[in-house]
XYZ file of C-alpha atoms in Angstrom:
594
model
C 12.556 11.901 36.402
C 14.793 13.136 33.570
C 12.501 11.533 30.957
C 9.317 13.267 32.161
C 7.934 16.716 31.459
C 9.220 19.125 28.756
C 12.229 17.894 26.775
C 15.308 19.734 25.638
C 17.647 17.000 24.364
C 16.882 14.749 21.363
C 16.645 11.478 23.334
C 16.587 10.093 26.845
C 16.698 6.703 28.570
C 15.796 5.341 31.982
C 16.180 1.926 33.652
C 13.326 -0.592 33.761
C 11.241 -1.396 36.805
C 12.505 -3.654 39.577
C 13.181 -7.295 38.601
C 13.601 -6.287 34.958
C 16.851 -5.784 33.086
C 17.320 -3.244 30.306
C 16.160 0.303 29.672
C 13.358 2.388 28.179
C 14.257 4.898 25.463
C 12.470 8.185 24.787
C 12.655 10.739 21.966
C 11.701 14.401 22.074
C 8.511 14.959 20.083
C 6.504 18.173 20.257
C 8.480 19.344 23.303
C 7.401 16.206 25.187
C 9.153 12.913 25.832
C 7.666 10.063 23.808
C 8.480 6.403 24.417
C 10.374 4.943 21.428
C 12.101 1.704 22.508
C 12.020 -0.766 25.376
C 14.334 -3.679 26.201
C 12.937 -4.626 29.606
C 13.114 -8.368 30.169
C 12.670 -10.665 33.139
C 13.394 -13.850 31.191
C 16.766 -15.494 30.885
C 18.145 -18.977 30.347
C 18.268 -19.468 34.132
C 14.591 -18.536 34.641
C 13.495 -20.907 31.874
C 14.958 -23.930 33.656
C 14.846 -22.726 37.261
C 12.353 -25.438 38.249
C 14.615 -28.096 36.796
C 17.538 -27.222 39.077
C 19.835 -27.359 36.102
C 20.650 -23.739 35.437
C 24.175 -23.931 36.843
C 25.042 -27.074 34.901
C 23.682 -25.544 31.704
C 25.830 -22.457 32.120
C 28.953 -24.551 32.594
C 28.186 -26.832 29.682
C 27.400 -24.059 27.198
C 29.688 -23.617 24.200
C 30.924 -20.257 22.920
C 28.078 -19.468 20.490
C 26.096 -16.588 22.000
C 22.518 -15.349 21.982
C 22.372 -11.694 20.929
C 19.119 -10.297 22.201
C 19.842 -7.227 24.286
C 22.887 -5.026 23.965
C 23.011 -4.043 27.627
C 23.585 -7.565 28.945
C 26.453 -9.939 28.731
C 25.305 -12.337 25.976
C 24.190 -15.716 27.250
C 25.257 -18.937 25.530
C 22.766 -19.908 22.850
C 23.329 -23.670 23.228
C 22.209 -23.617 26.829
C 18.576 -23.326 25.701
C 18.837 -26.332 23.391
C 20.773 -28.331 25.948
C 18.296 -27.415 28.684
C 15.371 -28.660 26.618
C 17.180 -31.842 25.606
C 18.036 -32.546 29.230
C 14.673 -31.731 30.822
C 11.918 -32.267 28.238
C 13.240 -33.726 24.980
C 9.944 -35.416 24.068
C 7.543 -32.473 24.195
C 9.546 -29.256 24.984
C 6.962 -28.525 27.702
C 9.453 -27.525 30.406
C 9.727 -23.928 29.096
C 5.975 -23.239 28.916
C 5.298 -22.254 32.545
C 8.206 -19.827 32.725
C 7.124 -18.126 29.484
C 3.399 -17.969 30.278
C 4.026 -16.567 33.758
C 6.232 -13.760 32.394
C 4.911 -10.305 31.557
C 4.884 -9.772 27.769
C 7.059 -6.660 27.749
C 8.863 -5.616 24.586
C 12.083 -7.121 25.908
C 10.431 -10.430 26.833
C 8.740 -10.602 23.417
C 12.136 -10.212 21.722
C 13.604 -12.894 24.025
C 10.764 -15.342 23.279
C 11.056 -14.808 19.506
C 14.785 -15.488 19.721
C 14.022 -18.565 21.821
C 11.574 -19.900 19.207
C 13.995 -19.041 16.424
C 16.736 -21.101 18.013
C 14.442 -24.022 18.794
C 13.380 -24.141 15.134
C 17.049 -24.065 14.124
C 18.523 -26.528 16.622
C 15.649 -28.775 17.728
C 13.476 -29.321 14.645
C 14.872 -32.654 13.423
C 11.823 -34.703 14.431
C 8.849 -32.479 15.236
C 5.953 -34.374 16.809
C 2.432 -33.218 17.568
C 3.390 -32.692 21.257
C 6.419 -30.567 20.348
C 4.327 -28.442 17.961
C 1.751 -27.866 20.700
C 4.377 -26.687 23.208
C 6.043 -24.490 20.568
C 2.669 -22.917 19.724
C 1.785 -22.285 23.384
C 4.964 -20.202 23.693
C 4.177 -18.282 20.473
C 0.553 -17.775 21.541
C 1.701 -15.896 24.666
C 3.157 -13.030 22.604
C 0.323 -12.902 20.022
C -2.405 -11.919 22.475
C -4.162 -8.707 21.297
C -3.498 -7.189 24.730
C 0.280 -7.237 24.136
C 0.255 -6.257 20.431
C 1.070 -2.568 21.258
C 4.312 -3.697 22.982
C 5.707 -4.970 19.663
C 6.077 -1.367 18.471
C 8.829 -0.635 21.014
C 11.134 -3.533 20.092
C 14.327 -2.020 18.612
C 14.755 -4.821 16.058
C 11.947 -4.319 13.517
C 12.566 -7.761 11.970
C 11.332 -9.596 15.086
C 7.805 -10.180 13.740
C 9.037 -11.624 10.436
C 11.526 -13.769 12.397
C 8.612 -15.203 14.378
C 6.620 -16.044 11.236
C 9.614 -17.624 9.544
C 10.522 -19.631 12.674
C 7.002 -21.052 13.062
C 6.895 -21.944 9.358
C 10.302 -23.634 9.517
C 9.418 -25.610 12.644
C 6.084 -26.741 11.146
C 7.920 -27.791 7.984
C 9.513 -30.628 9.995
C 6.174 -31.761 11.457
C 5.087 -35.334 10.685
C 1.390 -35.956 9.996
C -0.201 -39.357 10.638
C -2.488 -41.133 8.174
C -5.566 -39.149 9.207
C -6.353 -35.410 9.094
C -5.187 -33.789 12.317
C -6.188 -30.703 14.284
C -2.747 -30.284 15.815
C -2.795 -26.894 17.565
C -5.869 -25.043 18.780
C -4.602 -21.999 20.680
C -6.515 -18.716 20.637
C -4.012 -16.923 18.419
C -2.371 -19.735 16.471
C -3.962 -22.841 14.960
C -2.339 -25.684 13.025
C -4.036 -28.352 10.926
C -2.721 -30.962 8.522
C -3.631 -33.947 6.384
C -1.911 -36.545 4.187
C -2.080 -36.109 0.382
C -0.997 -37.942 -2.781
C -1.776 -37.869 -6.497
C -5.048 -39.725 -5.975
C -6.366 -37.403 -3.296
C -9.474 -35.421 -4.220
C -9.467 -31.651 -3.793
C -8.613 -30.875 -0.172
C -9.092 -27.825 2.018
C -8.214 -26.565 5.495
C -10.722 -24.287 7.199
C -9.884 -21.960 10.113
C -12.201 -19.795 12.211
C -10.464 -17.632 14.801
C -11.638 -14.909 17.152
C -10.154 -11.446 17.001
C -10.349 -9.014 19.911
C -12.773 -11.286 21.780
C -15.405 -11.109 19.034
C -18.235 -13.626 19.227
C -17.980 -14.705 15.590
C -14.677 -15.993 14.291
C -12.819 -14.654 11.260
C -12.790 -17.285 8.525
C -9.833 -18.441 6.447
C -9.781 -21.361 4.000
C -6.828 -23.004 2.220
C -7.695 -25.095 -0.855
C -5.416 -27.316 -2.938
C -6.839 -27.664 -6.489
C -7.259 -31.164 -7.902
C -4.999 -30.438 -10.859
C -2.188 -29.530 -8.480
C -2.549 -32.804 -6.562
C -2.092 -34.717 -9.833
C 1.519 -33.506 -9.853
C 2.344 -35.492 -6.696
C 4.047 -38.919 -6.733
C 2.057 -41.987 -5.603
C 3.797 -42.151 -2.234
C 2.224 -40.160 0.582
C 2.988 -36.482 1.182
C 1.410 -34.019 3.580
C -0.053 -30.519 3.748
C 0.080 -28.325 6.852
C -1.754 -25.056 7.403
C -1.192 -22.476 10.147
C -3.504 -19.539 10.908
C -2.675 -16.327 12.809
C -5.456 -13.817 13.564
C -3.219 -11.158 15.170
C 0.227 -11.566 13.582
C -0.743 -9.361 10.629
C -1.033 -6.383 12.974
C 2.659 -6.593 13.960
C 4.346 -7.743 10.729
C 6.739 -4.962 9.782
C 7.694 -4.645 6.128
C 11.323 -3.872 5.338
C 12.237 -1.156 2.787
C 8.648 0.038 2.503
C 8.236 2.986 0.107
C 6.035 4.907 2.554
C 7.295 3.640 5.901
C 4.923 5.794 7.954
C 1.941 4.476 5.971
C 2.071 0.717 6.657
C -0.214 -1.481 4.601
C -2.986 -2.870 6.770
C -3.628 -6.621 6.903
C -7.385 -7.212 6.681
C -7.671 -10.975 7.281
C -5.997 -13.976 8.839
C -2.365 -14.643 7.989
C -2.379 -18.183 6.573
C 0.839 -20.202 6.234
C 1.029 -23.395 4.198
C 3.666 -26.135 4.067
C 3.296 -28.199 0.906
C 5.362 -30.648 -1.182
C 7.727 -28.900 -3.599
C 5.844 -29.984 -6.738
C 2.739 -27.993 -5.770
C 2.858 -24.465 -7.170
C -0.631 -22.950 -6.983
C -3.031 -22.692 -4.079
C -6.416 -21.066 -3.453
C -7.412 -18.989 -0.417
C -10.643 -17.555 0.937
C -10.252 -14.716 3.441
C -13.000 -13.126 5.481
C -12.419 -9.393 5.850
C -11.806 -8.029 9.333
C -12.856 -4.528 8.244
C -15.990 -4.979 6.140
C -16.318 -1.330 5.102
C -17.603 -0.899 1.534
C -14.636 1.343 0.751
C -12.090 -1.280 1.896
C -10.739 -2.740 -1.331
C -8.728 -5.944 -0.862
C -5.429 -6.998 -2.376
C -4.198 -10.592 -2.175
C -0.528 -10.825 -1.160
C 2.171 -13.282 -0.159
C 4.903 -12.707 2.428
C 8.380 -12.837 0.876
C 10.538 -14.270 3.671
C 13.833 -13.022 2.205
C 12.675 -9.494 1.324
C 10.558 -9.348 4.512
C 7.605 -7.678 2.825
C 4.257 -8.368 1.175
C 4.441 -9.175 -2.530
C 1.378 -8.422 -4.706
C 2.786 -10.124 -7.802
C 2.441 -13.706 -6.482
C -1.328 -13.536 -6.007
C -4.378 -12.764 -8.096
C -7.658 -11.556 -6.600
C -10.407 -13.669 -8.156
C -13.335 -12.376 -6.072
C -13.761 -9.331 -3.818
C -17.095 -8.875 -2.049
C -18.019 -6.839 1.008
C -17.302 -9.750 3.373
C -14.915 -12.139 1.623
C -12.008 -12.272 -0.795
C -10.820 -15.195 -2.906
C -7.204 -15.418 -4.044
C -5.115 -17.597 -6.335
C -1.473 -17.576 -5.229
C 1.837 -19.122 -6.242
C 3.588 -21.174 -3.554
C 7.387 -21.370 -3.151
C 9.846 -21.943 -0.295
C 10.225 -18.169 -0.024
C 6.473 -17.563 -0.241
C 4.677 -19.679 2.380
C 2.427 -17.121 4.124
C -0.495 -15.246 2.582
C -3.149 -12.693 3.510
C -5.105 -9.707 2.184
C -4.228 -6.019 2.515
C -6.725 -3.212 2.537
C -6.651 0.292 1.143
C -9.059 2.210 3.403
C -9.458 5.303 1.186
C -9.610 3.745 -2.257
C -13.006 3.439 -3.878
C -13.623 0.498 -6.180
C -17.112 0.830 -7.590
C -18.550 -0.525 -10.841
C -20.591 2.662 -11.301
C -17.402 4.738 -11.322
C -15.750 2.336 -13.771
C -18.770 2.527 -16.075
C -18.955 6.340 -15.940
C -15.235 6.657 -16.589
C -15.241 4.172 -19.479
C -18.276 5.674 -21.254
C -17.350 9.277 -20.454
C -13.767 9.040 -21.669
C -14.871 7.223 -24.822
C -17.369 9.997 -25.630
C -14.790 12.671 -24.767
C -12.081 11.139 -26.947
C -14.455 10.835 -29.939
C -15.676 14.413 -29.392
C -12.126 15.768 -29.218
C -11.135 13.932 -32.389
C -14.238 15.381 -34.093
C -13.288 18.843 -32.799
C -9.803 18.574 -34.325
C -11.261 17.358 -37.632
C -13.624 20.355 -37.744
C -10.746 22.734 -36.961
C -8.667 21.240 -39.779
C -11.600 21.596 -42.188
C -12.482 25.257 -41.460
C -8.994 26.488 -40.486
C -8.333 28.688 -43.537
C -11.713 30.423 -43.223
C -11.585 31.276 -39.502
C -8.047 32.621 -38.995
C -8.569 36.004 -40.632
C -6.746 38.105 -37.978
C -3.869 37.481 -35.583
C -6.234 37.259 -32.609
C -8.566 34.791 -34.359
C -5.515 32.781 -35.441
C -4.275 32.521 -31.834
C -7.813 31.740 -30.627
C -7.924 28.649 -32.812
C -4.348 27.707 -31.907
C -5.567 27.667 -28.293
C -8.610 25.555 -29.174
C -6.481 22.992 -31.018
C -3.902 22.734 -28.225
C -6.560 22.477 -25.498
C -8.188 19.642 -27.439
C -4.840 17.906 -28.072
C -3.822 18.264 -24.401
C -7.092 16.858 -23.072
C -7.151 14.079 -25.675
C -3.592 13.020 -24.827
C -4.235 13.253 -21.070
C -7.309 11.016 -21.438
C -5.331 8.430 -23.403
C -2.609 8.360 -20.731
C -5.290 8.111 -18.044
C -6.770 5.024 -19.743
C -3.311 3.494 -20.110
C -2.564 4.100 -16.424
C -5.941 2.809 -15.246
C -5.836 -0.446 -17.227
C -2.134 -0.995 -16.595
C -2.517 -0.542 -12.826
C -5.097 -3.359 -12.663
C -2.721 -5.826 -14.331
C 0.719 -5.125 -12.986
C 2.662 -2.968 -10.541
C 5.838 -1.908 -12.353
C 6.952 1.245 -10.531
C 8.965 2.845 -13.361
C 6.150 2.473 -15.879
C 3.682 3.881 -13.346
C 5.962 6.916 -12.867
C 6.004 7.483 -16.648
C 2.207 7.235 -16.910
C 1.759 9.630 -13.986
C 4.252 12.129 -15.416
C 2.527 12.378 -18.811
C -0.962 12.490 -17.280
C 0.188 15.278 -14.953
C 1.933 17.150 -17.786
C -0.966 17.105 -20.276
C -3.638 17.946 -17.698
C -1.494 20.948 -16.720
C -1.183 21.890 -20.422
C -4.992 22.017 -20.610
C -5.085 24.599 -17.821
C -2.134 26.652 -19.021
C -3.606 26.975 -22.526
C -6.753 28.199 -20.768
C -4.545 30.736 -18.997
C -3.069 31.832 -22.328
C -6.611 32.364 -23.594
C -7.142 34.731 -20.667
C -3.897 36.522 -21.544
C -5.153 36.870 -25.134
C -8.242 38.643 -23.820
C -6.222 41.051 -21.656
C -3.788 41.882 -24.477
C -6.674 42.288 -26.916
C -8.389 44.789 -24.635
C -5.139 46.683 -24.152
C -4.553 46.762 -27.965
C -1.211 45.002 -27.582
C -1.704 42.631 -30.493
C -1.478 45.420 -33.079
C 2.210 45.769 -32.240
C 3.079 42.101 -31.735
C 4.120 39.732 -34.510
C 2.302 36.430 -34.901
C 5.540 34.468 -34.408
C 6.072 36.179 -31.058
C 2.520 35.406 -29.971
C 3.080 31.761 -30.945
C 6.315 31.633 -28.960
C 4.610 33.066 -25.871
C 1.669 30.692 -26.312
C 3.813 27.556 -26.483
C 6.051 28.775 -23.650
C 3.002 29.232 -21.417
C 1.017 26.255 -22.721
C 3.790 23.639 -22.683
C 6.873 25.214 -21.085
C 5.326 26.011 -17.689
C 3.675 22.564 -17.309
C 6.961 20.884 -18.278
C 8.859 22.803 -15.595
C 6.258 21.969 -12.915
C 5.948 18.286 -13.889
C 9.714 17.757 -14.187
C 10.408 19.513 -10.864
C 7.778 17.361 -9.124
C 9.417 14.195 -10.461
C 12.924 15.338 -9.519
C 11.892 16.135 -5.929
C 9.642 13.168 -5.118
C 10.898 10.166 -7.137
C 14.186 9.673 -5.176
C 12.132 9.100 -2.010
C 9.557 6.902 -3.793
C 6.903 9.516 -3.048
C 5.784 10.461 -6.574
C 2.892 8.059 -7.215
C 0.048 6.860 -5.046
C -0.108 3.322 -3.756
C -2.556 1.352 -5.873
C -2.946 4.003 -8.597
C -0.788 5.606 -11.278
C -1.453 9.189 -10.194
C 0.238 11.833 -8.033
C 0.867 10.947 -4.378
C -1.204 12.684 -1.731
C -0.782 10.826 1.572
C 3.012 10.972 1.717
C 4.607 13.854 -0.216
C 1.501 15.851 -1.247
C 2.822 15.749 -4.833
C -0.764 16.250 -6.015
C -0.474 19.892 -4.949
C 1.800 20.358 -8.012
C -1.360 19.897 -10.054
C -4.080 21.235 -7.754
C -2.442 24.589 -6.949
C -1.640 25.662 -10.576
C -5.047 24.449 -11.783
C -7.073 26.252 -9.124
C -4.965 29.435 -9.398
C -5.583 29.508 -13.160
C -9.311 29.015 -12.571
C -9.272 32.014 -10.199
C -7.261 34.178 -12.676
C -9.621 33.322 -15.534
C -12.674 34.256 -13.464
C -11.084 37.643 -12.748
C -10.419 38.116 -16.480
C -14.061 37.338 -17.283
C -15.101 40.066 -14.815
C -12.656 42.544 -16.434
C -14.132 41.795 -19.865
C -17.660 42.282 -18.528
C -16.708 45.753 -17.282
C -14.627 46.845 -20.292
C -17.077 45.798 -22.993
C -19.668 48.222 -21.516
C -17.332 51.178 -22.087
C -17.812 53.311 -25.250
C -14.027 53.620 -25.822
C -13.975 50.380 -27.790
C -14.646 51.775 -31.239
C -16.083 50.364 -34.415
C -12.652 50.311 -36.103
C -11.819 47.321 -33.933
C -15.226 45.686 -34.082
C -13.901 42.449 -35.631
C -11.252 42.006 -32.916
C -13.757 42.970 -30.234
C -16.168 40.323 -31.496
C -13.386 37.721 -31.346
C -12.418 38.830 -27.823
C -16.041 38.521 -26.718
C -16.219 35.059 -28.281
C -13.084 34.011 -26.417
C -14.493 35.490 -23.212
C -17.721 33.509 -23.527
C -15.684 30.369 -24.072
C -13.560 31.086 -20.998
C -16.635 32.059 -18.970
C -18.179 28.642 -19.650
C -15.087 26.443 -19.351
C -13.544 28.058 -16.274
C -16.410 27.361 -13.813
C -16.765 23.875 -15.296
C -13.066 23.103 -14.777
C -13.078 24.735 -11.347
C -16.161 22.775 -10.292
C -14.691 19.532 -11.655
C -11.427 19.758 -9.767
C -13.139 21.179 -6.697
C -14.998 17.869 -6.438
C -11.687 16.140 -7.254
C -10.071 17.651 -4.158
C -13.134 16.684 -2.075
C -12.591 13.016 -3.004
C -9.175 13.103 -1.308
C -10.765 13.516 2.109
C -10.970 10.159 3.876
C -14.539 8.967 4.327
C -15.909 11.154 1.500
C -19.345 10.000 0.319
C -19.475 7.938 -2.877
C -21.666 10.646 -4.456
C -18.656 13.027 -4.567
C -16.647 10.394 -6.415
C -19.522 9.899 -8.900
C -19.938 13.656 -9.533
C -16.182 14.065 -10.070
C -16.099 11.038 -12.406
C -19.013 12.467 -14.449
C -17.557 15.986 -14.743
C -14.006 14.787 -15.387
C -14.891 12.078 -17.914
C -17.221 14.263 -20.007
C -15.281 17.554 -19.928
């Protein structure tokens, strides 16, 4: 009862139900107890071999090496499992199947079964036959049922899922294939196929079709070995083995993930391959589980040592609504592959075209603008106010031009590689120069206010320049540098899959959105002030030249401010998950051509 109702302490635990050993842990979340861990298990070495009447002998014969599964129990000897199998079912390992399949797949039992499979693959994988692989897979299949997938979340050891994948791969590595292609395992949630290969074999493939969540149509996965790779093999026979998992991707936990609370979603089968060492490249075809148009795919390989998906070992060669084709590098550390999905990223050729054409036109226009300014400079800077007006124009053009160049660098670079430090640099300069654009717009507004208040008659040009550069470049530098300093240590500065400010994790994008939208609001207020003041007769003819310049600046601000506000208003709308593609297109048009 202590773990029910409102909570006061930080954590709580209670014993498991009858016939189970272990405990259930709770944490206090929102003034309510929330289940966090569970170690309830009914399985033990004795229950595995209870029908064989050998439990007592196994306990006596066990050496001192122990099985560390649950902290609350006295560790049981690890060798008793291997000895029990060798004594009761050395030919097919079938004597453990009934005990496992009749057990409830609690979090504690899942952890026990994974440890069981791990030790079988370590101690009993010298000569793996088809019968042994079938029994091994039946045990693994029991804990991969979609109905028990939620129970994986409460296992204290977050490496359990990667241990399972590595154990199955290691066990299958010792499997011996006969002279004909074999369909070795055909369980609902794990399939294994294999065939013999040599340097004269034509291009070979393994095709899997597996149901997910009781769907009528299976999810497709194909492994292909290119002909040029098979040429590398010696004349004597080798073999290729493929294993498919439809549900394992849902429980694979990545270690040292940058955004741990935003796990990357697997959107296809997890396909493992066991190949001869000389083969280095392999082709995959994955059918998408989520076929949403906004679900962009990324081909990845599972790094068994780092325990995480690695994007650098695979190249996406085709990405359609339904299927993805990948070319991946195969090593002993990289034997399992799949596709990840980014549910809120939009990859559309229309957007790419708009951005490419728009930025090209903008960059040429800005260069032309700077050339015109350089040509007419001496004839248009007659007064201090006109001088500062054109300083603003030049710096706005330079800021936007530089920001566009960095945007192109970041966009093209992100498609080719994923170097984090370079992506941080690209994001920093893009952020900085886009902020400079807005802060020079703010300084234009300040010019208008000071001009109306006749401040410029008492202020030296050098002081105006100092204020202008402090506002135009100093403020953006402080904001951009502070954002980096706060978010980079926690790997929360850039977005996943794009060299731009993070939104999902740290909300770093607010360091751009808030200053930009505040400046837009301030400039609109200034335009209203100008509209009121220019109707007053107090502005005399002696200042007519300055007044004309102020009005010219005001018109410029009156046009640019709504345009910038509208542009980034649509930009913020695109951050909302499920936003229509039309919002992305409007933002791309306004942003690219501004």
